[in-house]
Tab-separated table of C-alpha atoms in Angstrom:
chain	number	residue	atom	x	y	z
A	1	GLU	CA	15.720	13.498	21.998
A	2	HIS	CA	15.185	10.952	19.185
A	3	ALA	CA	11.455	9.685	19.253
A	4	TYR	CA	13.120	6.666	20.352
A	5	GLY	CA	15.708	7.862	23.040
A	6	ARG	CA	13.663	6.433	26.235
A	7	ASP	CA	15.229	3.053	25.872
A	8	ILE	CA	13.024	1.931	28.291
A	9	GLU	CA	9.289	2.650	26.930
A	10	ILE	CA	10.107	1.181	23.491
A	11	ASN	CA	10.044	-2.411	22.305
A	12	PRO	CA	13.528	-3.828	21.513
A	13	LEU	CA	12.307	-5.069	17.961
A	14	ASP	CA	11.133	-1.659	16.751
A	15	LYS	CA	14.892	0.003	18.404
A	16	TYR	CA	16.496	-2.630	16.234
A	17	ILE	CA	14.497	-1.606	12.875
A	18	ARG	CA	14.937	1.896	13.425
A	19	ASP	CA	18.678	0.861	14.262
A	20	SER	CA	19.242	-1.060	11.216
A	21	ALA	CA	18.091	1.752	9.121
A	22	LEU	CA	20.177	4.330	10.714
A	23	MET	CA	22.952	2.090	10.028
A	24	ALA	CA	22.261	1.661	6.581
A	25	LEU	CA	21.875	5.611	6.266
A	26	LYS	CA	25.059	5.553	7.795
A	27	ASN	CA	26.549	3.834	5.230
A	28	SER	CA	24.690	5.144	2.031
A	29	VAL	CA	26.191	7.854	-0.594
A	30	MET	CA	24.044	11.010	-0.864
A	31	THR	CA	24.353	14.882	-0.833
A	32	GLU	CA	24.491	16.266	3.398
A	33	ASP	CA	20.625	17.732	2.789
A	34	SER	CA	19.273	14.753	1.828
A	35	ARG	CA	21.138	12.336	4.909
A	36	GLN	CA	19.758	15.483	7.178
A	37	ARG	CA	16.047	14.387	5.741
A	38	GLU	CA	16.692	10.603	5.676
A	39	GLU	CA	17.907	10.761	9.383
A	40	ARG	CA	15.240	12.815	10.303
A	41	PHE	CA	12.573	10.620	8.667
A	42	ILE	CA	14.101	7.400	10.082
A	43	ASN	CA	13.747	9.019	13.594
A	44	ASN	CA	10.203	10.148	13.461
A	45	ALA	CA	8.899	7.183	11.363
A	46	SER	CA	6.849	4.249	13.159
A	47	PRO	CA	9.054	1.151	12.938
A	48	LYS	CA	5.647	-0.594	11.320
A	49	LEU	CA	6.328	2.371	8.499
A	50	LEU	CA	9.999	1.696	8.476
A	51	LYS	CA	9.792	-1.913	8.266
A	52	ALA	CA	7.103	-1.710	5.081
A	53	LEU	CA	9.581	0.797	3.266
A	54	SER	CA	12.513	-1.553	3.855
A	55	GLY	CA	14.226	-3.530	1.363
A	56	LYS	CA	14.042	-0.800	-1.303
A	57	LYS	CA	17.276	1.323	-1.719
A	58	ASN	CA	15.780	4.048	-4.412
A	59	ILE	CA	12.563	5.138	-2.915
A	60	PRO	CA	13.240	8.889	-2.821
A	61	ILE	CA	12.779	11.181	0.096
A	62	GLU	CA	10.599	13.809	-0.941
A	63	ILE	CA	7.924	10.425	-1.101
A	64	LYS	CA	9.088	8.865	1.906
A	65	GLU	CA	8.122	11.928	4.052
A	66	GLY	CA	4.704	11.682	2.375
A	67	LEU	CA	3.888	8.174	3.438
A	68	THR	CA	2.112	6.637	6.647
A	69	ILE	CA	1.006	3.472	7.682
A	70	LEU	CA	-2.365	2.448	8.222
A	71	GLU	CA	-3.148	-0.271	10.774
A	72	LEU	CA	-6.466	-1.857	9.514
A	73	SER	CA	-9.473	-4.760	10.438
A	74	TYR	CA	-11.349	-6.600	7.699
A	75	PHE	CA	-13.206	-9.457	7.044
A	76	GLY	CA	-11.362	-12.031	5.688
A	77	MET	CA	-12.027	-14.930	2.893
A	78	ASP	CA	-12.172	-17.257	5.641
A	79	GLY	CA	-15.332	-15.610	6.909
A	80	LYS	CA	-13.484	-14.199	10.327
A	81	VAL	CA	-12.612	-10.290	11.094
A	82	HIS	CA	-8.834	-10.050	11.463
A	83	HIS	CA	-6.915	-6.907	12.251
A	84	ASP	CA	-3.684	-7.291	11.218
A	85	GLY	CA	-3.849	-5.323	7.815
A	86	LEU	CA	-1.121	-3.043	7.256
A	87	LEU	CA	-1.578	-0.321	4.217
A	88	VAL	CA	1.365	2.032	3.479
A	89	LEU	CA	-0.623	4.841	1.636
A	90	GLU	CA	0.251	8.857	1.313
A	91	LYS	CA	-0.609	10.790	4.549
A	92	GLN	CA	-3.181	13.136	3.442
A	93	ASP	CA	-5.698	10.252	2.192
A	94	ALA	CA	-5.016	8.195	5.450
A	95	GLU	CA	-7.716	9.165	7.181
A	96	SER	CA	-10.382	8.807	3.786
A	97	VAL	CA	-9.196	5.820	3.079
A	98	LYS	CA	-9.497	4.498	6.822
A	99	LYS	CA	-13.319	5.149	6.532
A	100	VAL	CA	-13.562	3.272	3.338
A	101	PHE	CA	-12.066	0.020	4.872
A	102	GLU	CA	-14.218	0.207	8.033
A	103	LEU	CA	-17.190	0.553	5.519
A	104	LEU	CA	-15.923	-2.532	3.894
A	105	LEU	CA	-15.501	-4.154	7.233
A	106	LYS	CA	-19.212	-3.103	8.144
A	107	ASP	CA	-20.504	-4.825	5.157
A	108	ARG	CA	-18.195	-7.876	5.362
A	109	PHE	CA	-16.745	-7.804	2.208
A	110	PRO	CA	-13.942	-10.470	1.850
A	111	ILE	CA	-10.037	-9.302	1.752
A	112	GLN	CA	-7.722	-11.885	1.528
A	113	SER	CA	-4.642	-10.154	3.235
A	114	ILE	CA	-3.836	-6.446	3.441
A	115	ILE	CA	0.463	-6.872	3.604
A	116	PRO	CA	2.950	-4.214	2.361
A	117	VAL	CA	4.545	-5.532	-1.030
A	118	ASN	CA	7.711	-5.369	0.922
A	119	ALA	CA	6.775	-8.455	2.303
A	120	PHE	CA	6.688	-9.783	-1.475
A	121	GLY	CA	10.340	-8.594	-1.788
A	122	TRP	CA	8.773	-5.530	-3.887
A	123	ASP	CA	7.324	-7.811	-6.160
A	124	ASP	CA	3.774	-6.874	-7.456
A	125	ASP	CA	3.348	-10.172	-9.258
A	126	SER	CA	3.739	-12.213	-6.193
A	127	SER	CA	1.476	-9.764	-4.281
A	128	MET	CA	-1.359	-10.079	-6.903
A	129	ARG	CA	-0.618	-13.836	-7.231
A	130	ALA	CA	-1.230	-14.128	-3.176
A	131	ASN	CA	-4.400	-12.195	-4.016
A	132	ASN	CA	-3.124	-9.330	-1.477
A	133	THR	CA	-4.652	-6.234	-1.485
A	134	SER	CA	-1.946	-3.103	-1.221
A	135	CYS	CA	-1.317	0.771	-1.740
A	136	PHE	CA	2.624	1.771	-2.021
A	137	ASN	CA	4.928	0.388	-4.320
A	138	TYR	CA	7.710	2.170	-5.919
A	139	ARG	CA	7.487	0.817	-9.206
A	140	SER	CA	7.091	1.813	-12.954
A	141	ALA	CA	3.406	1.647	-14.674
A	142	VAL	CA	3.043	-1.631	-16.000
A	143	GLY	CA	3.835	-1.396	-19.710
A	144	SER	CA	5.040	2.197	-19.319
A	145	GLY	CA	8.255	4.626	-18.090
A	146	ARG	CA	6.538	6.499	-15.840
A	147	LEU	CA	5.997	5.931	-12.673
A	148	SER	CA	2.588	4.214	-11.224
A	149	GLU	CA	0.584	5.606	-9.139
A	150	HIS	CA	1.031	3.142	-6.264
A	151	ALA	CA	5.207	4.713	-6.015
A	152	TYR	CA	3.675	7.917	-4.199
A	153	GLY	CA	0.888	6.275	-1.973
A	154	HIS	CA	-1.600	7.323	-4.287
A	155	ALA	CA	-3.532	4.111	-5.501
A	156	ILE	CA	-5.047	0.758	-3.892
A	157	ASP	CA	-5.403	-2.538	-5.776
A	158	ILE	CA	-7.398	-4.994	-4.117
A	159	ASN	CA	-7.772	-8.776	-4.390
A	160	PRO	CA	-6.045	-8.136	-7.711
A	161	LEU	CA	-5.929	-12.299	-8.343
A	162	ILE	CA	-9.802	-11.613	-8.594
A	163	ASN	CA	-9.974	-8.891	-9.946
A	164	PRO	CA	-7.162	-8.740	-12.322
A	165	PHE	CA	-5.872	-6.173	-15.042
A	166	PHE	CA	-6.222	-6.959	-18.744
A	167	LYS	CA	-4.251	-5.056	-20.645
A	168	GLY	CA	-3.099	-5.878	-24.676
A	169	GLY	CA	-4.629	-9.557	-24.910
A	170	LYS	CA	-2.746	-10.036	-21.462
A	171	VAL	CA	-3.885	-10.322	-17.818
A	172	TYR	CA	-2.089	-9.323	-14.612
A	173	PRO	CA	-1.533	-11.420	-12.465
A	174	SER	CA	-1.125	-14.366	-14.993
A	175	ASN	CA	-3.051	-16.515	-12.948
A	176	GLY	CA	-6.417	-13.937	-12.627
A	177	VAL	CA	-9.319	-15.001	-12.946
A	178	TYR	CA	-12.763	-12.702	-13.027
A	179	VAL	CA	-15.862	-14.510	-12.531
A	180	ASP	CA	-19.211	-12.672	-10.556
A	181	THR	CA	-19.555	-15.205	-8.175
A	182	ILE	CA	-16.381	-15.641	-6.318
A	183	PRO	CA	-16.656	-13.398	-3.261
A	184	GLY	CA	-14.183	-10.316	-3.532
A	185	THR	CA	-14.866	-10.128	-6.658
A	186	ILE	CA	-15.601	-6.314	-7.929
A	187	LEU	CA	-18.299	-5.791	-9.814
A	188	THR	CA	-20.150	-2.369	-11.867
A	189	GLY	CA	-22.212	-0.968	-8.843
A	190	ASP	CA	-20.910	-2.398	-6.076
A	191	SER	CA	-20.802	-0.338	-2.908
A	192	VAL	CA	-16.715	-0.762	-2.715
A	193	ILE	CA	-16.844	1.317	-5.817
A	194	GLN	CA	-19.277	3.869	-4.527
A	195	TYR	CA	-17.527	3.947	-1.301
A	196	PHE	CA	-14.029	5.134	-2.923
A	197	ALA	CA	-15.745	7.565	-5.448
A	198	GLU	CA	-16.965	10.020	-2.258
A	199	ILE	CA	-13.430	10.160	-1.506
A	200	GLY	CA	-12.867	11.069	-4.976
A	201	TRP	CA	-11.432	8.079	-5.979
A	202	LYS	CA	-11.839	6.493	-9.085
A	203	TRP	CA	-12.177	2.828	-10.622
A	204	GLY	CA	-9.693	0.938	-12.932
A	205	GLY	CA	-12.774	-0.792	-14.537
A	206	ASP	CA	-14.201	2.225	-15.869
A	207	TRP	CA	-11.442	2.566	-17.924
A	208	ILE	CA	-12.252	2.000	-21.810
A	209	ASN	CA	-8.869	0.764	-23.720
A	210	SER	CA	-7.641	-1.546	-20.389
A	211	LYS	CA	-9.506	-2.748	-17.236
A	212	ASP	CA	-7.749	-2.972	-14.008
A	213	TYR	CA	-10.582	-4.179	-11.943
A	214	GLN	CA	-8.780	-4.322	-9.055
A	215	HIS	CA	-7.618	-0.721	-9.118
A	216	PHE	CA	-8.624	2.844	-7.195
A	217	SER	CA	-6.504	5.990	-7.559
A	218	LYS	CA	-6.579	9.408	-6.506
A	219	ASN	CA	-6.329	10.477	-9.811
A	220	GLY	CA	-7.885	8.292	-11.945
A	221	ARG	CA	-4.857	6.811	-13.502
């Protein structure tokens, strides 16, 4: 029986999301093995994850199979606690990353929003300009032909508008500002850096040839 087989127990919107993904799969061209893996993924993945991955056709099944979605609470820029955070990342890091965000909430570290990048049309710049915190985005690294660590769910960008990426004389996003008095800005010695260090993740603000103050990654890239 499919994970959504008992229609009486499932939200109609959730069923629509899953059925839409299956219909898109039916109309796609791929090997039989890939089709079976895609169908298995669609039937087993949560509707929230399926929705967060929608709108991007070229994500390899090998990557999708390793992803999950975290539902997070966070302290907002408005001084209120929000319970609508959604972060797509690699499954094996989910529990440790969740603990980091629990500590940030306890510290009342302000976060603008935590929304999957597909809500911004998979446009990294739009997500950054909105100061949105995110993890998974199937894209290349800035100024490189190789895949970004975000394409594997191995990197998280926090409040990117006020923690911009400086490289080669450019700033990303272009309207980014880095001022130590703005709440939610990440500075050397801050607890958020320590929390990620405790789970083995490294901060882009420590890079030598560029500075990516928003960026925390599993392997330091």
